[in-house]
Amino acid sequence: MAVERTLSIIKPDATRRNLTGRIITKFEEAGLRIVASRRTRLSTAQAELFYGVHRERPFFRSLVDFMTSGPVVVQVLEGENAIAKNREVMGATNPANAAPGTIRKEFAESIEANSVHGSDAPETAANEIRFFFSGLDIVG
Ligand code: GDP
């Protein structure tokens, strides 16, 4: 298995409820290392660009409004098989379908306010990491 990096976002529903530490603990317990981290608030333009692939979806405007509604924590996670492992720790998009013990099962409020984002493939991981971090920000 290869060591990979993936982009994680702790979403505004989770920062609002002060869940940052509990979510980070889930990553670390799964063997993922936080190699870059920044708390920020997305602008509308940033959220639209980041979720550009969903532009034609009916929930796009609502998703952008939600993602700009409060602070987020953007992080680079590193570890063996990090992209798939992070998706596993996150759980299914809809918390109603998420497995027990996953972040979304334990913390998500809804299919939209689902507490975390995680890259879904190596190419998107590389692009999403580049979206938020320069190489100098990432210290493994
Ligand atoms: P993810 O990779 O599991 O985050 O899921 P997607 O890439 O399919 O969707 C991106 C994000 O859009 C999700 O994490 C949700 O925040 C939101 N989303 C997805 N599906 C829906 C939906 O049916 N309704 C609403 N309101 N938001 C959704």
Short mmCIF file of N, CA and C and ligand atoms in Angstrom, two decimals:
data_model
loop_
_atom_site.label_atom_id
_atom_site.label_comp_id
_atom_site.label_asym_id
_atom_site.label_seq_id
_atom_site.Cartn_x
_atom_site.Cartn_y
_atom_site.Cartn_z
N MET A 1 0.83 -1.21 0.00
CA MET A 1 0.00 0.00 0.00
C MET A 1 0.86 1.26 0.00
N ALA A 2 0.42 2.24 -0.75
CA ALA A 2 1.20 3.46 -0.87
C ALA A 2 0.80 4.48 0.19
N VAL A 3 1.77 5.29 0.61
CA VAL A 3 1.45 6.44 1.46
C VAL A 3 0.86 7.51 0.57
N GLU A 4 -0.30 7.99 0.92
CA GLU A 4 -1.02 9.01 0.14
C GLU A 4 -1.31 10.22 1.00
N ARG A 5 -1.70 11.31 0.31
CA ARG A 5 -2.22 12.50 0.99
C ARG A 5 -3.61 12.78 0.45
N THR A 6 -4.48 13.29 1.33
CA THR A 6 -5.84 13.61 0.93
C THR A 6 -6.28 14.90 1.59
N LEU A 7 -7.25 15.57 1.00
CA LEU A 7 -7.73 16.85 1.55
C LEU A 7 -9.00 16.60 2.36
N SER A 8 -9.00 17.11 3.56
CA SER A 8 -10.16 17.01 4.45
C SER A 8 -10.66 18.41 4.77
N ILE A 9 -11.97 18.56 4.87
CA ILE A 9 -12.54 19.81 5.39
C ILE A 9 -13.49 19.46 6.52
N ILE A 10 -13.28 20.05 7.69
CA ILE A 10 -14.27 19.99 8.77
C ILE A 10 -15.24 21.14 8.50
N LYS A 11 -16.50 20.79 8.25
CA LYS A 11 -17.47 21.75 7.71
C LYS A 11 -18.09 22.63 8.80
N PRO A 12 -18.80 23.70 8.39
CA PRO A 12 -19.32 24.68 9.37
C PRO A 12 -20.26 24.10 10.42
N ASP A 13 -21.03 23.05 10.08
CA ASP A 13 -21.92 22.49 11.11
C ASP A 13 -21.12 21.92 12.27
N ALA A 14 -19.91 21.40 11.96
CA ALA A 14 -19.07 20.78 12.99
C ALA A 14 -18.28 21.83 13.78
N THR A 15 -17.76 22.86 13.10
CA THR A 15 -17.03 23.89 13.86
C THR A 15 -18.00 24.63 14.78
N ARG A 16 -19.23 24.83 14.30
CA ARG A 16 -20.24 25.54 15.11
C ARG A 16 -20.53 24.79 16.41
N ARG A 17 -20.51 23.46 16.34
CA ARG A 17 -20.81 22.66 17.53
C ARG A 17 -19.55 22.25 18.30
N ASN A 18 -18.40 22.87 17.94
CA ASN A 18 -17.15 22.66 18.67
C ASN A 18 -16.69 21.20 18.62
N LEU A 19 -16.80 20.59 17.42
CA LEU A 19 -16.48 19.17 17.27
C LEU A 19 -15.12 18.93 16.61
N THR A 20 -14.35 19.99 16.39
CA THR A 20 -13.09 19.85 15.65
C THR A 20 -12.18 18.78 16.27
N GLY A 21 -11.98 18.86 17.56
CA GLY A 21 -11.06 17.92 18.22
C GLY A 21 -11.54 16.48 18.14
N ARG A 22 -12.84 16.29 18.33
CA ARG A 22 -13.36 14.91 18.29
C ARG A 22 -13.24 14.32 16.89
N ILE A 23 -13.39 15.16 15.87
CA ILE A 23 -13.25 14.67 14.49
C ILE A 23 -11.78 14.36 14.19
N ILE A 24 -10.88 15.25 14.61
CA ILE A 24 -9.45 15.00 14.39
C ILE A 24 -9.02 13.71 15.09
N THR A 25 -9.56 13.44 16.27
CA THR A 25 -9.25 12.20 16.98
C THR A 25 -9.62 10.98 16.15
N LYS A 26 -10.75 11.05 15.46
CA LYS A 26 -11.16 9.92 14.59
C LYS A 26 -10.11 9.68 13.50
N PHE A 27 -9.61 10.78 12.90
CA PHE A 27 -8.58 10.62 11.86
C PHE A 27 -7.33 9.97 12.46
N GLU A 28 -6.89 10.50 13.59
CA GLU A 28 -5.64 10.01 14.18
C GLU A 28 -5.78 8.56 14.65
N GLU A 29 -6.92 8.22 15.18
CA GLU A 29 -7.12 6.83 15.63
C GLU A 29 -7.11 5.86 14.45
N ALA A 30 -7.43 6.37 13.26
CA ALA A 30 -7.41 5.52 12.06
C ALA A 30 -6.02 5.47 11.43
N GLY A 31 -5.05 6.15 12.04
CA GLY A 31 -3.68 6.11 11.53
C GLY A 31 -3.36 7.21 10.54
N LEU A 32 -4.28 8.17 10.39
CA LEU A 32 -4.02 9.30 9.48
C LEU A 32 -3.31 10.41 10.26
N ARG A 33 -2.30 11.00 9.65
CA ARG A 33 -1.54 12.07 10.30
C ARG A 33 -1.95 13.40 9.69
N ILE A 34 -2.11 14.43 10.55
CA ILE A 34 -2.43 15.78 10.08
C ILE A 34 -1.11 16.45 9.69
N VAL A 35 -0.85 16.63 8.39
CA VAL A 35 0.43 17.20 7.98
C VAL A 35 0.31 18.66 7.53
N ALA A 36 -0.94 19.17 7.49
CA ALA A 36 -1.19 20.60 7.28
C ALA A 36 -2.58 20.89 7.81
N SER A 37 -2.78 22.09 8.36
CA SER A 37 -4.08 22.41 8.95
C SER A 37 -4.27 23.92 9.00
N ARG A 38 -5.45 24.39 8.63
CA ARG A 38 -5.75 25.83 8.71
C ARG A 38 -7.23 26.03 8.95
N ARG A 39 -7.56 26.89 9.90
CA ARG A 39 -8.95 27.28 10.10
C ARG A 39 -9.20 28.53 9.26
N THR A 40 -10.29 28.53 8.49
CA THR A 40 -10.54 29.65 7.60
C THR A 40 -12.05 29.76 7.37
N ARG A 41 -12.45 30.82 6.68
CA ARG A 41 -13.85 30.92 6.28
C ARG A 41 -13.87 31.09 4.77
N LEU A 42 -14.57 30.21 4.08
CA LEU A 42 -14.59 30.24 2.61
C LEU A 42 -15.40 31.43 2.12
N SER A 43 -14.92 32.08 1.08
CA SER A 43 -15.73 33.08 0.38
C SER A 43 -16.69 32.34 -0.55
N THR A 44 -17.70 33.06 -1.01
CA THR A 44 -18.64 32.45 -1.96
C THR A 44 -17.89 31.98 -3.21
N ALA A 45 -16.98 32.79 -3.71
CA ALA A 45 -16.22 32.42 -4.92
C ALA A 45 -15.40 31.16 -4.69
N GLN A 46 -14.77 31.06 -3.52
CA GLN A 46 -13.97 29.85 -3.22
C GLN A 46 -14.85 28.61 -3.15
N ALA A 47 -16.00 28.73 -2.47
CA ALA A 47 -16.89 27.56 -2.33
C ALA A 47 -17.44 27.14 -3.69
N GLU A 48 -17.79 28.11 -4.52
CA GLU A 48 -18.31 27.79 -5.86
C GLU A 48 -17.25 27.08 -6.70
N LEU A 49 -16.02 27.54 -6.57
CA LEU A 49 -14.93 26.93 -7.34
C LEU A 49 -14.64 25.53 -6.82
N PHE A 50 -14.57 25.40 -5.50
CA PHE A 50 -14.24 24.10 -4.91
C PHE A 50 -15.28 23.05 -5.27
N TYR A 51 -16.56 23.43 -5.25
CA TYR A 51 -17.64 22.48 -5.54
C TYR A 51 -18.14 22.64 -6.99
N GLY A 52 -17.29 23.15 -7.88
CA GLY A 52 -17.67 23.40 -9.27
C GLY A 52 -18.27 22.20 -9.99
N VAL A 53 -17.81 21.01 -9.62
CA VAL A 53 -18.30 19.78 -10.25
C VAL A 53 -19.80 19.58 -9.99
N HIS A 54 -20.31 20.21 -8.94
CA HIS A 54 -21.74 20.07 -8.58
C HIS A 54 -22.58 21.25 -9.06
N ARG A 55 -22.01 22.10 -9.92
CA ARG A 55 -22.67 23.35 -10.31
C ARG A 55 -24.09 23.15 -10.85
N GLU A 56 -24.31 22.05 -11.56
CA GLU A 56 -25.63 21.82 -12.17
C GLU A 56 -26.60 21.09 -11.24
N ARG A 57 -26.14 20.69 -10.08
CA ARG A 57 -27.01 19.94 -9.16
C ARG A 57 -28.00 20.89 -8.48
N PRO A 58 -29.20 20.40 -8.15
CA PRO A 58 -30.22 21.27 -7.56
C PRO A 58 -29.81 21.84 -6.20
N PHE A 59 -28.88 21.15 -5.50
CA PHE A 59 -28.51 21.61 -4.16
C PHE A 59 -27.28 22.52 -4.16
N PHE A 60 -26.79 22.89 -5.37
CA PHE A 60 -25.52 23.63 -5.44
C PHE A 60 -25.56 24.94 -4.64
N ARG A 61 -26.58 25.77 -4.84
CA ARG A 61 -26.64 27.08 -4.17
C ARG A 61 -26.72 26.89 -2.66
N SER A 62 -27.54 25.95 -2.24
CA SER A 62 -27.69 25.66 -0.81
C SER A 62 -26.36 25.17 -0.22
N LEU A 63 -25.64 24.33 -0.97
CA LEU A 63 -24.35 23.81 -0.51
C LEU A 63 -23.34 24.95 -0.34
N VAL A 64 -23.30 25.86 -1.32
CA VAL A 64 -22.37 27.00 -1.23
C VAL A 64 -22.75 27.88 -0.04
N ASP A 65 -24.04 28.13 0.15
CA ASP A 65 -24.48 28.94 1.31
C ASP A 65 -24.05 28.28 2.62
N PHE A 66 -24.25 26.96 2.68
CA PHE A 66 -23.87 26.23 3.90
C PHE A 66 -22.36 26.30 4.13
N MET A 67 -21.58 26.06 3.09
CA MET A 67 -20.12 25.99 3.26
C MET A 67 -19.50 27.35 3.60
N THR A 68 -20.25 28.44 3.33
CA THR A 68 -19.75 29.77 3.67
C THR A 68 -20.41 30.31 4.94
N SER A 69 -21.18 29.49 5.63
CA SER A 69 -21.98 29.96 6.77
C SER A 69 -21.18 30.08 8.07
N GLY A 70 -19.96 29.58 8.07
CA GLY A 70 -19.13 29.63 9.27
C GLY A 70 -17.74 29.12 8.97
N PRO A 71 -16.88 29.07 9.99
CA PRO A 71 -15.51 28.61 9.77
C PRO A 71 -15.45 27.15 9.35
N VAL A 72 -14.39 26.83 8.61
CA VAL A 72 -14.06 25.45 8.29
C VAL A 72 -12.61 25.20 8.72
N VAL A 73 -12.24 23.92 8.84
CA VAL A 73 -10.84 23.57 9.08
C VAL A 73 -10.40 22.71 7.92
N VAL A 74 -9.48 23.26 7.11
CA VAL A 74 -8.97 22.50 5.96
C VAL A 74 -7.67 21.82 6.39
N GLN A 75 -7.55 20.53 6.01
CA GLN A 75 -6.39 19.77 6.48
C GLN A 75 -5.90 18.82 5.39
N VAL A 76 -4.61 18.56 5.43
CA VAL A 76 -4.05 17.48 4.61
C VAL A 76 -3.79 16.31 5.54
N LEU A 77 -4.36 15.16 5.21
CA LEU A 77 -4.17 13.93 5.97
C LEU A 77 -3.23 13.03 5.19
N GLU A 78 -2.32 12.39 5.88
CA GLU A 78 -1.32 11.53 5.24
C GLU A 78 -1.33 10.15 5.89
N GLY A 79 -1.18 9.14 5.08
CA GLY A 79 -1.08 7.78 5.63
C GLY A 79 -1.21 6.75 4.53
N GLU A 80 -1.02 5.48 4.91
CA GLU A 80 -1.23 4.37 3.97
C GLU A 80 -2.65 4.43 3.46
N ASN A 81 -2.83 4.45 2.14
CA ASN A 81 -4.17 4.38 1.58
C ASN A 81 -5.08 5.50 2.10
N ALA A 82 -4.50 6.69 2.29
CA ALA A 82 -5.20 7.76 3.03
C ALA A 82 -6.53 8.18 2.39
N ILE A 83 -6.62 8.13 1.07
CA ILE A 83 -7.84 8.62 0.41
C ILE A 83 -9.02 7.72 0.77
N ALA A 84 -8.84 6.42 0.59
CA ALA A 84 -9.92 5.48 0.92
C ALA A 84 -10.15 5.39 2.42
N LYS A 85 -9.05 5.43 3.18
CA LYS A 85 -9.20 5.31 4.64
C LYS A 85 -10.01 6.49 5.19
N ASN A 86 -9.72 7.69 4.68
CA ASN A 86 -10.48 8.86 5.14
C ASN A 86 -11.96 8.73 4.79
N ARG A 87 -12.25 8.25 3.57
CA ARG A 87 -13.65 8.07 3.16
C ARG A 87 -14.35 7.06 4.08
N GLU A 88 -13.58 6.06 4.50
CA GLU A 88 -14.14 5.04 5.40
C GLU A 88 -14.47 5.65 6.77
N VAL A 89 -13.54 6.45 7.28
CA VAL A 89 -13.74 7.08 8.60
C VAL A 89 -14.89 8.09 8.54
N MET A 90 -15.04 8.76 7.38
CA MET A 90 -16.11 9.75 7.21
C MET A 90 -17.49 9.10 7.21
N GLY A 91 -17.64 7.99 6.50
CA GLY A 91 -18.95 7.35 6.33
C GLY A 91 -19.69 7.92 5.12
N ALA A 92 -20.85 7.32 4.83
CA ALA A 92 -21.62 7.68 3.64
C ALA A 92 -22.08 9.14 3.68
N THR A 93 -22.26 9.72 2.48
CA THR A 93 -22.68 11.12 2.35
C THR A 93 -23.91 11.41 3.19
N ASN A 94 -24.91 10.54 3.09
CA ASN A 94 -26.13 10.69 3.87
C ASN A 94 -25.95 9.97 5.22
N PRO A 95 -25.99 10.72 6.31
CA PRO A 95 -25.73 10.07 7.61
C PRO A 95 -26.68 8.93 7.91
N ALA A 96 -27.86 8.95 7.30
CA ALA A 96 -28.81 7.86 7.50
C ALA A 96 -28.25 6.53 6.98
N ASN A 97 -27.33 6.62 6.01
CA ASN A 97 -26.73 5.41 5.42
C ASN A 97 -25.32 5.13 5.95
N ALA A 98 -24.82 5.96 6.86
CA ALA A 98 -23.43 5.84 7.31
C ALA A 98 -23.30 4.72 8.35
N ALA A 99 -22.16 4.03 8.29
CA ALA A 99 -21.92 2.91 9.21
C ALA A 99 -21.67 3.41 10.63
N PRO A 100 -22.01 2.59 11.62
CA PRO A 100 -21.76 2.95 13.02
C PRO A 100 -20.28 3.28 13.25
N GLY A 101 -20.03 4.29 14.06
CA GLY A 101 -18.66 4.66 14.40
C GLY A 101 -18.04 5.66 13.45
N THR A 102 -18.68 5.90 12.29
CA THR A 102 -18.12 6.87 11.35
C THR A 102 -18.46 8.30 11.82
N ILE A 103 -17.68 9.24 11.30
CA ILE A 103 -17.88 10.65 11.68
C ILE A 103 -19.29 11.09 11.33
N ARG A 104 -19.72 10.76 10.11
CA ARG A 104 -21.04 11.24 9.69
C ARG A 104 -22.17 10.58 10.48
N LYS A 105 -22.00 9.31 10.83
CA LYS A 105 -23.03 8.65 11.65
C LYS A 105 -23.13 9.33 13.01
N GLU A 106 -21.97 9.64 13.59
CA GLU A 106 -21.98 10.19 14.95
C GLU A 106 -22.31 11.66 15.01
N PHE A 107 -21.91 12.42 13.97
CA PHE A 107 -21.97 13.88 14.11
C PHE A 107 -22.82 14.61 13.07
N ALA A 108 -23.03 14.04 11.88
CA ALA A 108 -23.68 14.81 10.81
C ALA A 108 -25.12 15.17 11.18
N GLU A 109 -25.54 16.35 10.71
CA GLU A 109 -26.91 16.81 10.97
C GLU A 109 -27.85 16.41 9.85
N SER A 110 -27.32 16.33 8.60
CA SER A 110 -28.16 16.06 7.43
C SER A 110 -27.27 15.65 6.27
N ILE A 111 -27.89 15.32 5.14
CA ILE A 111 -27.10 14.95 3.95
C ILE A 111 -26.23 16.12 3.50
N GLU A 112 -26.65 17.35 3.76
CA GLU A 112 -25.85 18.52 3.38
C GLU A 112 -24.87 18.89 4.50
N ALA A 113 -25.38 19.08 5.70
CA ALA A 113 -24.55 19.47 6.85
C ALA A 113 -23.97 18.19 7.45
N ASN A 114 -23.02 17.60 6.69
CA ASN A 114 -22.54 16.26 7.06
C ASN A 114 -21.11 16.27 7.59
N SER A 115 -20.72 17.40 8.17
CA SER A 115 -19.55 17.54 9.07
C SER A 115 -18.17 17.48 8.43
N VAL A 116 -18.00 16.68 7.36
CA VAL A 116 -16.66 16.55 6.77
C VAL A 116 -16.73 16.39 5.25
N HIS A 117 -15.68 16.88 4.60
CA HIS A 117 -15.41 16.59 3.18
C HIS A 117 -14.14 15.77 3.11
N GLY A 118 -14.04 14.87 2.13
CA GLY A 118 -12.80 14.16 1.87
C GLY A 118 -12.65 13.89 0.39
N SER A 119 -11.45 14.06 -0.14
CA SER A 119 -11.19 13.81 -1.56
C SER A 119 -11.58 12.38 -1.91
N ASP A 120 -12.00 12.17 -3.18
CA ASP A 120 -12.51 10.84 -3.55
C ASP A 120 -11.58 10.04 -4.45
N ALA A 121 -10.47 10.62 -4.90
CA ALA A 121 -9.57 9.91 -5.82
C ALA A 121 -8.21 10.63 -5.85
N PRO A 122 -7.14 9.95 -6.31
CA PRO A 122 -5.81 10.57 -6.28
C PRO A 122 -5.74 11.92 -7.02
N GLU A 123 -6.39 12.01 -8.19
CA GLU A 123 -6.29 13.26 -8.95
C GLU A 123 -7.03 14.41 -8.24
N THR A 124 -8.23 14.11 -7.71
CA THR A 124 -8.96 15.16 -6.99
C THR A 124 -8.22 15.53 -5.71
N ALA A 125 -7.62 14.55 -5.05
CA ALA A 125 -6.86 14.85 -3.83
C ALA A 125 -5.74 15.84 -4.15
N ALA A 126 -4.99 15.58 -5.21
CA ALA A 126 -3.89 16.48 -5.57
C ALA A 126 -4.41 17.89 -5.89
N ASN A 127 -5.50 17.96 -6.64
CA ASN A 127 -6.07 19.27 -7.00
C ASN A 127 -6.61 20.00 -5.78
N GLU A 128 -7.30 19.27 -4.91
CA GLU A 128 -7.91 19.90 -3.74
C GLU A 128 -6.85 20.34 -2.73
N ILE A 129 -5.76 19.57 -2.59
CA ILE A 129 -4.67 19.99 -1.70
C ILE A 129 -4.05 21.28 -2.25
N ARG A 130 -3.84 21.32 -3.56
CA ARG A 130 -3.25 22.50 -4.19
C ARG A 130 -4.17 23.72 -4.06
N PHE A 131 -5.47 23.47 -4.03
CA PHE A 131 -6.45 24.56 -3.90
C PHE A 131 -6.22 25.34 -2.60
N PHE A 132 -5.83 24.64 -1.53
CA PHE A 132 -5.74 25.28 -0.21
C PHE A 132 -4.31 25.48 0.30
N PHE A 133 -3.37 24.67 -0.15
CA PHE A 133 -2.04 24.68 0.48
C PHE A 133 -0.93 24.74 -0.56
N SER A 134 0.15 25.45 -0.20
CA SER A 134 1.36 25.37 -1.01
C SER A 134 2.23 24.26 -0.41
N GLY A 135 3.20 23.80 -1.16
CA GLY A 135 4.08 22.73 -0.70
C GLY A 135 4.73 23.06 0.64
N LEU A 136 5.04 24.35 0.84
CA LEU A 136 5.73 24.77 2.06
C LEU A 136 4.86 24.62 3.31
N ASP A 137 3.53 24.58 3.11
CA ASP A 137 2.59 24.47 4.25
C ASP A 137 2.49 23.04 4.77
N ILE A 138 2.98 22.08 3.98
CA ILE A 138 2.75 20.67 4.30
C ILE A 138 4.03 20.10 4.89
N VAL A 139 3.93 19.69 6.15
CA VAL A 139 5.12 19.17 6.84
C VAL A 139 4.82 17.77 7.36
N GLY A 140 5.38 16.77 6.69
CA GLY A 140 5.07 15.38 7.03
C GLY A 140 5.95 14.85 8.14
P1 GDP B 1 -19.24 13.40 -0.60
O1 GDP B 1 -18.08 13.08 -1.54
O2 GDP B 1 -19.62 12.22 0.27
O3 GDP B 1 -19.01 14.66 0.21
O4 GDP B 1 -20.55 13.64 -1.50
P2 GDP B 1 -20.78 14.40 -2.91
O5 GDP B 1 -19.48 14.71 -3.60
O6 GDP B 1 -21.80 13.62 -3.66
O7 GDP B 1 -21.48 15.76 -2.47
C1 GDP B 1 -20.74 16.86 -2.00
C2 GDP B 1 -21.48 17.47 -0.83
O8 GDP B 1 -22.72 18.03 -1.31
C3 GDP B 1 -21.93 16.50 0.27
O9 GDP B 1 -20.90 16.18 1.19
C4 GDP B 1 -23.06 17.26 0.90
O10 GDP B 1 -22.57 18.30 1.77
C5 GDP B 1 -23.73 17.90 -0.31
N1 GDP B 1 -24.80 17.05 -0.86
C6 GDP B 1 -24.69 15.86 -1.52
N2 GDP B 1 -25.88 15.37 -1.89
C7 GDP B 1 -26.80 16.29 -1.46
C8 GDP B 1 -28.22 16.38 -1.56
O11 GDP B 1 -28.90 15.50 -2.12
N3 GDP B 1 -28.81 17.49 -1.00
C9 GDP B 1 -28.09 18.48 -0.38
N4 GDP B 1 -28.76 19.53 0.13
N5 GDP B 1 -26.75 18.43 -0.30
C10 GDP B 1 -26.11 17.35 -0.81
#
